[in-house]
Amino acid sequence: MQSGMTGISQISRLVTAAAIVIAGGLALPSTARAEPPPKHVSGNTTIPVYSYAGAAREVVWVRSSVDSDGDGALDRIAVDIVRPVDPTQPDLKVPVIIEASPYYTCTNACGRGNELERKLYATTDPASPVSRMPLYYDNFFVPRGYAFLAVDLSGTGRSKGCADIGGPGEVLGAKAVVDWLNGKAKAFRADNTPVTAPWTNGKVGMIGKSWDGAIANAVAATGVPGLRTVVPISAVSSWYDWERLNAGLVAAVSSMDDLHLKVTGRPPAACAATRTTLQTAGAAVDHNAFWGQREPVAQAGNVQASVFAVHGMNDLNVKSSNFGRWWQQLAAHGVPRKVWLSQEGHVDPFDFRRAAWVQTLHRWFDQWLQDLDTGIMSEPMGSVERGADVWADSAVWPPTGTHNVVWSVRSGNGVTGELTTGAPQGGEAAVTDVAISEPNAAAAPEIGKAGRHVFLTAPLAADLHTAGAATVVLRIRSSVPSSALTVRLVDYGPRQRVNWELGSGITTLAPETCWGAQTPADDACYHETTKNVIATDTSVLSRAWLDTAHRKSLADPTPMPADTWETVVLRLHDTDQVIPAGHRLGLVVSLTDSTYTWKAATGGSVQIDLHRSLLRLPTAPA
């Protein structure tokens, strides 16, 4: 906007003159002059023109809307800022990239990125700005006309409040930072003097992996104005799904209280009440109000930002169902979006597809935060890793024409069942509840084993492409009121595969590459990685778990009536895989999973009614 205002009489004269000219059939010449682009814009891209060494570095505390530690004062959230300055452009206003994280200063084997970087400060003075920012975002983007803000989540680093693990304290604290950048919240310096952000245009993007990505999702789900895009990487969209497998079972991961202890920066007494909540409500196996506060997927209809999601299909920390349900809801609400799906586990794309990732992320942020037409929204929506460093693009994801194909389960030879697109047949199969590990359950499908039953296709006549979330429907009769139920889709056939069980699929190498400008205190160089590959005959493609007592409701468990047939439905984790011709697809049914759940085996048994059980497999065109 121009600083001056045109008088009303002058406007009237201009409008009258314009009307006369138009009435006379003459074209009205344009007098508007396009504002020249800032010097960091060249064509449809941003270029590094600002000094990283000369960037402004400061720390402010944004006042949240919640008092998560109950001390009578609203939380103050620490925000470390690195932003470009240019004496020739004193009115320069730039967009902002935020990563809100609990990991910036914790020392218990945590930090940011593959190399576990943490914030470093020049002095111990609370007002000391950051001298080393983790990761490369500031190094790469600040010279290109972006500010980068590293936000300590509530109760971590230099922030007040309490770490409530995806709860209102963390989410609304991070949201307040977006509000401050748009003039809707207050912030203060260390000496308590108010501070504003006149250097930003209010356009904000958020990025982060895992917990950080969960906060990006959750802030987007508040619908906060000014948040233009989020980039969630291996991100949680439901903490219940992460901790309880969305199935009433306890996953073999950290408890909510363990996470608090890992990252908290507050004295124990300050957050005793929060810990009590994490230890009680957060320990509940049943879905409750605590878990309901931590499910941005349920609020996806509020999202006003675009979303670029990245997830490992073999991520057994944040399972791909966290991506899949989020993606499904974003699609239902027409959110502009893009996705990368990799064969790795819990790994940042910077460490499995580095050059392409930085280039793509640059174009994504330029599109959504700099208002440049980079062409990225006209390109394929999906990019999927088929094998180690072999990627295939898809115009939309799941691919157009993907539909559910129903596979029946049959008795087979009595040891190994049959999985077929033919009509169902009668018969039953029995599975005894003994603890069995995933490798043992998936291996050697032709051999009978206690604790599992395998249904196997004939060798496939053509490649089979599945994309999305498969569903298994089982008609069962249980001898016990509650037991675990586990199903897996398995690809049987020799192949070189990413070995996600070793280092989540990558090995860190000695050589480094550099991605942005640097200072003596903050370089932009990171170790290269290589993919871990292995030749195997067996690959688990997707999984699902269920506590049979939660078959009807995650909030209100009901025991299985003895010797009564009931139907249960299991939604497997989202994936995109091609099973080659000649391989066999297996559906492995077991009960207690000793690898990924903590539920004890009951010693009971489950009967499966084969005539009324099936697999619905989302199948993409060949």
PDB file of N, CA and C in Angstrom, residues 302-381:
ATOM      1  N   ASN A 302     -10.279 -27.363   9.376  1.00  0.00           N
ATOM      2  CA  ASN A 302      -9.912 -25.971   9.649  1.00  0.00           C
ATOM      3  C   ASN A 302      -8.686 -25.510   8.872  1.00  0.00           C
ATOM      4  N   VAL A 303      -7.991 -26.424   8.230  1.00  0.00           N
ATOM      5  CA  VAL A 303      -6.706 -26.098   7.616  1.00  0.00           C
ATOM      6  C   VAL A 303      -6.900 -25.123   6.457  1.00  0.00           C
ATOM      7  N   GLN A 304      -6.182 -24.002   6.520  1.00  0.00           N
ATOM      8  CA  GLN A 304      -6.195 -23.000   5.451  1.00  0.00           C
ATOM      9  C   GLN A 304      -4.868 -22.959   4.703  1.00  0.00           C
ATOM     10  N   ALA A 305      -3.894 -23.718   5.172  1.00  0.00           N
ATOM     11  CA  ALA A 305      -2.559 -23.721   4.581  1.00  0.00           C
ATOM     12  C   ALA A 305      -2.417 -24.874   3.586  1.00  0.00           C
ATOM     13  N   SER A 306      -1.508 -24.731   2.635  1.00  0.00           N
ATOM     14  CA  SER A 306      -1.138 -25.865   1.794  1.00  0.00           C
ATOM     15  C   SER A 306      -0.275 -26.813   2.609  1.00  0.00           C
ATOM     16  N   VAL A 307      -0.169 -28.068   2.162  1.00  0.00           N
ATOM     17  CA  VAL A 307       0.569 -29.090   2.918  1.00  0.00           C
ATOM     18  C   VAL A 307       1.463 -29.870   1.970  1.00  0.00           C
ATOM     19  N   PHE A 308       2.747 -29.938   2.323  1.00  0.00           N
ATOM     20  CA  PHE A 308       3.706 -30.795   1.619  1.00  0.00           C
ATOM     21  C   PHE A 308       4.158 -31.844   2.630  1.00  0.00           C
ATOM     22  N   ALA A 309       3.593 -33.051   2.514  1.00  0.00           N
ATOM     23  CA  ALA A 309       3.857 -34.111   3.484  1.00  0.00           C
ATOM     24  C   ALA A 309       4.937 -35.054   2.966  1.00  0.00           C
ATOM     25  N   VAL A 310       5.773 -35.518   3.878  1.00  0.00           N
ATOM     26  CA  VAL A 310       6.804 -36.506   3.570  1.00  0.00           C
ATOM     27  C   VAL A 310       6.715 -37.600   4.631  1.00  0.00           C
ATOM     28  N   HIS A 311       6.744 -38.860   4.202  1.00  0.00           N
ATOM     29  CA  HIS A 311       6.665 -39.935   5.194  1.00  0.00           C
ATOM     30  C   HIS A 311       7.380 -41.179   4.682  1.00  0.00           C
ATOM     31  N   GLY A 312       8.007 -41.885   5.616  1.00  0.00           N
ATOM     32  CA  GLY A 312       8.621 -43.167   5.299  1.00  0.00           C
ATOM     33  C   GLY A 312       7.590 -44.275   5.430  1.00  0.00           C
ATOM     34  N   MET A 313       7.448 -45.073   4.387  1.00  0.00           N
ATOM     35  CA  MET A 313       6.471 -46.156   4.433  1.00  0.00           C
ATOM     36  C   MET A 313       6.900 -47.268   5.377  1.00  0.00           C
ATOM     37  N   ASN A 314       8.161 -47.271   5.765  1.00  0.00           N
ATOM     38  CA  ASN A 314       8.660 -48.235   6.747  1.00  0.00           C
ATOM     39  C   ASN A 314       9.004 -47.553   8.061  1.00  0.00           C
ATOM     40  N   ASP A 315       8.331 -46.453   8.343  1.00  0.00           N
ATOM     41  CA  ASP A 315       8.534 -45.749   9.606  1.00  0.00           C
ATOM     42  C   ASP A 315       7.738 -46.473  10.685  1.00  0.00           C
ATOM     43  N   LEU A 316       8.426 -47.135  11.585  1.00  0.00           N
ATOM     44  CA  LEU A 316       7.764 -47.845  12.685  1.00  0.00           C
ATOM     45  C   LEU A 316       7.845 -47.050  13.974  1.00  0.00           C
ATOM     46  N   ASN A 317       8.245 -45.776  13.881  1.00  0.00           N
ATOM     47  CA  ASN A 317       8.132 -44.848  14.992  1.00  0.00           C
ATOM     48  C   ASN A 317       6.807 -44.108  14.826  1.00  0.00           C
ATOM     49  N   VAL A 318       6.729 -43.217  13.856  1.00  0.00           N
ATOM     50  CA  VAL A 318       5.459 -42.594  13.493  1.00  0.00           C
ATOM     51  C   VAL A 318       4.933 -43.364  12.280  1.00  0.00           C
ATOM     52  N   LYS A 319       4.019 -44.286  12.544  1.00  0.00           N
ATOM     53  CA  LYS A 319       3.541 -45.161  11.476  1.00  0.00           C
ATOM     54  C   LYS A 319       2.843 -44.357  10.384  1.00  0.00           C
ATOM     55  N   SER A 320       2.823 -44.911   9.194  1.00  0.00           N
ATOM     56  CA  SER A 320       2.310 -44.160   8.050  1.00  0.00           C
ATOM     57  C   SER A 320       0.806 -43.928   8.119  1.00  0.00           C
ATOM     58  N   SER A 321       0.106 -44.570   9.054  1.00  0.00           N
ATOM     59  CA  SER A 321      -1.307 -44.235   9.248  1.00  0.00           C
ATOM     60  C   SER A 321      -1.459 -42.791   9.687  1.00  0.00           C
ATOM     61  N   ASN A 322      -0.450 -42.239  10.388  1.00  0.00           N
ATOM     62  CA  ASN A 322      -0.506 -40.832  10.783  1.00  0.00           C
ATOM     63  C   ASN A 322      -0.492 -39.931   9.558  1.00  0.00           C
ATOM     64  N   PHE A 323       0.250 -40.318   8.541  1.00  0.00           N
ATOM     65  CA  PHE A 323       0.191 -39.586   7.281  1.00  0.00           C
ATOM     66  C   PHE A 323      -1.121 -39.863   6.561  1.00  0.00           C
ATOM     67  N   GLY A 324      -1.507 -41.138   6.481  1.00  0.00           N
ATOM     68  CA  GLY A 324      -2.626 -41.532   5.631  1.00  0.00           C
ATOM     69  C   GLY A 324      -3.944 -40.915   6.029  1.00  0.00           C
ATOM     70  N   ARG A 325      -4.266 -40.931   7.311  1.00  0.00           N
ATOM     71  CA  ARG A 325      -5.532 -40.344   7.754  1.00  0.00           C
ATOM     72  C   ARG A 325      -5.527 -38.825   7.554  1.00  0.00           C
ATOM     73  N   TRP A 326      -4.391 -38.194   7.827  1.00  0.00           N
ATOM     74  CA  TRP A 326      -4.237 -36.750   7.616  1.00  0.00           C
ATOM     75  C   TRP A 326      -4.449 -36.421   6.142  1.00  0.00           C
ATOM     76  N   TRP A 327      -3.781 -37.157   5.273  1.00  0.00           N
ATOM     77  CA  TRP A 327      -3.880 -36.934   3.830  1.00  0.00           C
ATOM     78  C   TRP A 327      -5.319 -37.111   3.358  1.00  0.00           C
ATOM     79  N   GLN A 328      -5.975 -38.144   3.847  1.00  0.00           N
ATOM     80  CA  GLN A 328      -7.354 -38.422   3.450  1.00  0.00           C
ATOM     81  C   GLN A 328      -8.269 -37.250   3.812  1.00  0.00           C
ATOM     82  N   GLN A 329      -8.083 -36.691   4.999  1.00  0.00           N
ATOM     83  CA  GLN A 329      -8.911 -35.561   5.416  1.00  0.00           C
ATOM     84  C   GLN A 329      -8.563 -34.285   4.648  1.00  0.00           C
ATOM     85  N   LEU A 330      -7.294 -34.067   4.375  1.00  0.00           N
ATOM     86  CA  LEU A 330      -6.896 -32.904   3.578  1.00  0.00           C
ATOM     87  C   LEU A 330      -7.517 -32.977   2.190  1.00  0.00           C
ATOM     88  N   ALA A 331      -7.511 -34.165   1.599  1.00  0.00           N
ATOM     89  CA  ALA A 331      -8.104 -34.341   0.271  1.00  0.00           C
ATOM     90  C   ALA A 331      -9.605 -34.066   0.322  1.00  0.00           C
ATOM     91  N   ALA A 332     -10.266 -34.542   1.379  1.00  0.00           N
ATOM     92  CA  ALA A 332     -11.713 -34.354   1.499  1.00  0.00           C
ATOM     93  C   ALA A 332     -12.083 -32.882   1.599  1.00  0.00           C
ATOM     94  N   HIS A 333     -11.161 -32.071   2.127  1.00  0.00           N
ATOM     95  CA  HIS A 333     -11.439 -30.645   2.298  1.00  0.00           C
ATOM     96  C   HIS A 333     -10.752 -29.781   1.238  1.00  0.00           C
ATOM     97  N   GLY A 334     -10.214 -30.414   0.193  1.00  0.00           N
ATOM     98  CA  GLY A 334      -9.673 -29.663  -0.940  1.00  0.00           C
ATOM     99  C   GLY A 334      -8.426 -28.870  -0.641  1.00  0.00           C
ATOM    100  N   VAL A 335      -7.618 -29.319   0.302  1.00  0.00           N
ATOM    101  CA  VAL A 335      -6.401 -28.591   0.663  1.00  0.00           C
ATOM    102  C   VAL A 335      -5.334 -28.809  -0.415  1.00  0.00           C
ATOM    103  N   PRO A 336      -4.699 -27.740  -0.933  1.00  0.00           N
ATOM    104  CA  PRO A 336      -3.591 -27.925  -1.887  1.00  0.00           C
ATOM    105  C   PRO A 336      -2.476 -28.723  -1.219  1.00  0.00           C
ATOM    106  N   ARG A 337      -1.934 -29.737  -1.902  1.00  0.00           N
ATOM    107  CA  ARG A 337      -1.028 -30.638  -1.207  1.00  0.00           C
ATOM    108  C   ARG A 337      -0.086 -31.348  -2.175  1.00  0.00           C
ATOM    109  N   LYS A 338       0.967 -31.881  -1.577  1.00  0.00           N
ATOM    110  CA  LYS A 338       1.981 -32.634  -2.299  1.00  0.00           C
ATOM    111  C   LYS A 338       2.538 -33.660  -1.326  1.00  0.00           C
ATOM    112  N   VAL A 339       3.053 -34.788  -1.845  1.00  0.00           N
ATOM    113  CA  VAL A 339       3.560 -35.826  -0.954  1.00  0.00           C
ATOM    114  C   VAL A 339       4.764 -36.529  -1.553  1.00  0.00           C
ATOM    115  N   TRP A 340       5.718 -36.862  -0.679  1.00  0.00           N
ATOM    116  CA  TRP A 340       6.800 -37.801  -0.975  1.00  0.00           C
ATOM    117  C   TRP A 340       6.654 -38.977  -0.021  1.00  0.00           C
ATOM    118  N   LEU A 341       6.706 -40.199  -0.564  1.00  0.00           N
ATOM    119  CA  LEU A 341       6.689 -41.417   0.242  1.00  0.00           C
ATOM    120  C   LEU A 341       7.956 -42.201  -0.049  1.00  0.00           C
ATOM    121  N   SER A 342       8.722 -42.483   1.001  1.00  0.00           N
ATOM    122  CA  SER A 342      10.013 -43.151   0.820  1.00  0.00           C
ATOM    123  C   SER A 342       9.980 -44.569   1.371  1.00  0.00           C
ATOM    124  N   GLN A 343      10.997 -45.345   1.018  1.00  0.00           N
ATOM    125  CA  GLN A 343      11.138 -46.708   1.539  1.00  0.00           C
ATOM    126  C   GLN A 343      11.890 -46.740   2.869  1.00  0.00           C
ATOM    127  N   GLU A 344      12.330 -45.568   3.339  1.00  0.00           N
ATOM    128  CA  GLU A 344      13.083 -45.526   4.589  1.00  0.00           C
ATOM    129  C   GLU A 344      12.148 -45.552   5.792  1.00  0.00           C
ATOM    130  N   GLY A 345      12.766 -45.523   6.974  1.00  0.00           N
ATOM    131  CA  GLY A 345      12.011 -45.417   8.205  1.00  0.00           C
ATOM    132  C   GLY A 345      11.853 -43.973   8.605  1.00  0.00           C
ATOM    133  N   HIS A 346      12.230 -43.666   9.852  1.00  0.00           N
ATOM    134  CA  HIS A 346      12.009 -42.325  10.429  1.00  0.00           C
ATOM    135  C   HIS A 346      13.178 -41.418  10.039  1.00  0.00           C
ATOM    136  N   VAL A 347      13.189 -40.972   8.778  1.00  0.00           N
ATOM    137  CA  VAL A 347      14.330 -40.254   8.217  1.00  0.00           C
ATOM    138  C   VAL A 347      13.848 -39.006   7.483  1.00  0.00           C
ATOM    139  N   ASP A 348      14.601 -37.905   7.662  1.00  0.00           N
ATOM    140  CA  ASP A 348      14.327 -36.656   6.961  1.00  0.00           C
ATOM    141  C   ASP A 348      14.760 -36.795   5.501  1.00  0.00           C
ATOM    142  N   PRO A 349      13.992 -36.233   4.551  1.00  0.00           N
ATOM    143  CA  PRO A 349      14.394 -36.329   3.146  1.00  0.00           C
ATOM    144  C   PRO A 349      15.749 -35.691   2.864  1.00  0.00           C
ATOM    145  N   PHE A 350      16.187 -34.771   3.722  1.00  0.00           N
ATOM    146  CA  PHE A 350      17.527 -34.208   3.563  1.00  0.00           C
ATOM    147  C   PHE A 350      18.582 -35.302   3.652  1.00  0.00           C
ATOM    148  N   ASP A 351      18.237 -36.419   4.279  1.00  0.00           N
ATOM    149  CA  ASP A 351      19.197 -37.498   4.464  1.00  0.00           C
ATOM    150  C   ASP A 351      18.906 -38.724   3.617  1.00  0.00           C
ATOM    151  N   PHE A 352      17.880 -38.646   2.738  1.00  0.00           N
ATOM    152  CA  PHE A 352      17.728 -39.756   1.797  1.00  0.00           C
ATOM    153  C   PHE A 352      17.569 -39.316   0.346  1.00  0.00           C
ATOM    154  N   ARG A 353      17.374 -38.000   0.094  1.00  0.00           N
ATOM    155  CA  ARG A 353      17.238 -37.505  -1.285  1.00  0.00           C
ATOM    156  C   ARG A 353      17.626 -36.034  -1.303  1.00  0.00           C
ATOM    157  N   ARG A 354      18.825 -35.741  -0.847  1.00  0.00           N
ATOM    158  CA  ARG A 354      19.211 -34.404  -0.417  1.00  0.00           C
ATOM    159  C   ARG A 354      19.070 -33.326  -1.484  1.00  0.00           C
ATOM    160  N   ALA A 355      19.735 -33.479  -2.602  1.00  0.00           N
ATOM    161  CA  ALA A 355      19.743 -32.407  -3.598  1.00  0.00           C
ATOM    162  C   ALA A 355      18.340 -32.129  -4.127  1.00  0.00           C
ATOM    163  N   ALA A 356      17.609 -33.181  -4.442  1.00  0.00           N
ATOM    164  CA  ALA A 356      16.254 -32.999  -4.952  1.00  0.00           C
ATOM    165  C   ALA A 356      15.350 -32.386  -3.891  1.00  0.00           C
ATOM    166  N   TRP A 357      15.578 -32.763  -2.629  1.00  0.00           N
ATOM    167  CA  TRP A 357      14.750 -32.221  -1.545  1.00  0.00           C
ATOM    168  C   TRP A 357      14.961 -30.719  -1.379  1.00  0.00           C
ATOM    169  N   VAL A 358      16.188 -30.284  -1.296  1.00  0.00           N
ATOM    170  CA  VAL A 358      16.447 -28.858  -1.084  1.00  0.00           C
ATOM    171  C   VAL A 358      15.880 -28.046  -2.247  1.00  0.00           C
ATOM    172  N   GLN A 359      16.073 -28.531  -3.458  1.00  0.00           N
ATOM    173  CA  GLN A 359      15.541 -27.826  -4.624  1.00  0.00           C
ATOM    174  C   GLN A 359      14.012 -27.758  -4.567  1.00  0.00           C
ATOM    175  N   THR A 360      13.376 -28.874  -4.227  1.00  0.00           N
ATOM    176  CA  THR A 360      11.908 -28.915  -4.196  1.00  0.00           C
ATOM    177  C   THR A 360      11.355 -28.062  -3.065  1.00  0.00           C
ATOM    178  N   LEU A 361      11.983 -28.138  -1.891  1.00  0.00           N
ATOM    179  CA  LEU A 361      11.537 -27.322  -0.769  1.00  0.00           C
ATOM    180  C   LEU A 361      11.677 -25.837  -1.075  1.00  0.00           C
ATOM    181  N   HIS A 362      12.765 -25.472  -1.735  1.00  0.00           N
ATOM    182  CA  HIS A 362      12.981 -24.083  -2.145  1.00  0.00           C
ATOM    183  C   HIS A 362      11.835 -23.607  -3.043  1.00  0.00           C
ATOM    184  N   ARG A 363      11.506 -24.406  -4.023  1.00  0.00           N
ATOM    185  CA  ARG A 363      10.434 -24.028  -4.941  1.00  0.00           C
ATOM    186  C   ARG A 363       9.081 -23.984  -4.226  1.00  0.00           C
ATOM    187  N   TRP A 364       8.869 -24.905  -3.285  1.00  0.00           N
ATOM    188  CA  TRP A 364       7.602 -24.937  -2.542  1.00  0.00           C
ATOM    189  C   TRP A 364       7.430 -23.662  -1.709  1.00  0.00           C
ATOM    190  N   PHE A 365       8.465 -23.295  -0.966  1.00  0.00           N
ATOM    191  CA  PHE A 365       8.372 -22.078  -0.162  1.00  0.00           C
ATOM    192  C   PHE A 365       8.281 -20.828  -1.036  1.00  0.00           C
ATOM    193  N   ASP A 366       9.013 -20.796  -2.137  1.00  0.00           N
ATOM    194  CA  ASP A 366       8.893 -19.654  -3.052  1.00  0.00           C
ATOM    195  C   ASP A 366       7.462 -19.527  -3.568  1.00  0.00           C
ATOM    196  N   GLN A 367       6.823 -20.654  -3.857  1.00  0.00           N
ATOM    197  CA  GLN A 367       5.443 -20.638  -4.373  1.00  0.00           C
ATOM    198  C   GLN A 367       4.476 -20.078  -3.339  1.00  0.00           C
ATOM    199  N   TRP A 368       4.573 -20.579  -2.106  1.00  0.00           N
ATOM    200  CA  TRP A 368       3.546 -20.289  -1.114  1.00  0.00           C
ATOM    201  C   TRP A 368       3.866 -19.106  -0.202  1.00  0.00           C
ATOM    202  N   LEU A 369       5.143 -18.745  -0.090  1.00  0.00           N
ATOM    203  CA  LEU A 369       5.505 -17.641   0.807  1.00  0.00           C
ATOM    204  C   LEU A 369       6.004 -16.405   0.072  1.00  0.00           C
ATOM    205  N   GLN A 370       6.540 -16.589  -1.136  1.00  0.00           N
ATOM    206  CA  GLN A 370       7.001 -15.438  -1.917  1.00  0.00           C
ATOM    207  C   GLN A 370       6.047 -15.089  -3.056  1.00  0.00           C
ATOM    208  N   ASP A 371       4.969 -15.873  -3.193  1.00  0.00           N
ATOM    209  CA  ASP A 371       3.962 -15.639  -4.242  1.00  0.00           C
ATOM    210  C   ASP A 371       4.567 -15.677  -5.639  1.00  0.00           C
ATOM    211  N   LEU A 372       5.512 -16.583  -5.843  1.00  0.00           N
ATOM    212  CA  LEU A 372       6.126 -16.776  -7.149  1.00  0.00           C
ATOM    213  C   LEU A 372       5.531 -18.014  -7.808  1.00  0.00           C
ATOM    214  N   ASP A 373       5.257 -17.930  -9.084  1.00  0.00           N
ATOM    215  CA  ASP A 373       4.738 -19.091  -9.802  1.00  0.00           C
ATOM    216  C   ASP A 373       5.906 -19.970 -10.225  1.00  0.00           C
ATOM    217  N   THR A 374       6.267 -20.892  -9.349  1.00  0.00           N
ATOM    218  CA  THR A 374       7.416 -21.755  -9.625  1.00  0.00           C
ATOM    219  C   THR A 374       7.045 -22.957 -10.495  1.00  0.00           C
ATOM    220  N   GLY A 375       5.755 -23.153 -10.740  1.00  0.00           N
ATOM    221  CA  GLY A 375       5.308 -24.291 -11.533  1.00  0.00           C
ATOM    222  C   GLY A 375       5.126 -25.556 -10.725  1.00  0.00           C
ATOM    223  N   ILE A 376       5.434 -25.513  -9.431  1.00  0.00           N
ATOM    224  CA  ILE A 376       5.429 -26.746  -8.656  1.00  0.00           C
ATOM    225  C   ILE A 376       4.030 -27.330  -8.484  1.00  0.00           C
ATOM    226  N   MET A 377       3.009 -26.465  -8.515  1.00  0.00           N
ATOM    227  CA  MET A 377       1.652 -26.973  -8.349  1.00  0.00           C
ATOM    228  C   MET A 377       1.092 -27.570  -9.642  1.00  0.00           C
ATOM    229  N   SER A 378       1.807 -27.409 -10.739  1.00  0.00           N
ATOM    230  CA  SER A 378       1.404 -28.028 -11.999  1.00  0.00           C
ATOM    231  C   SER A 378       2.116 -29.357 -12.216  1.00  0.00           C
ATOM    232  N   GLU A 379       3.003 -29.696 -11.320  1.00  0.00           N
ATOM    233  CA  GLU A 379       3.776 -30.929 -11.438  1.00  0.00           C
ATOM    234  C   GLU A 379       3.082 -32.061 -10.690  1.00  0.00           C
ATOM    235  N   PRO A 380       3.548 -33.317 -10.857  1.00  0.00           N
ATOM    236  CA  PRO A 380       2.904 -34.439 -10.174  1.00  0.00           C
ATOM    237  C   PRO A 380       2.790 -34.214  -8.668  1.00  0.00           C
ATOM    238  N   MET A 381       1.640 -34.598  -8.127  1.00  0.00           N
ATOM    239  CA  MET A 381       1.377 -34.430  -6.706  1.00  0.00           C
ATOM    240  C   MET A 381       2.217 -35.383  -5.864  1.00  0.00           C
TER     241      MET A 381
END
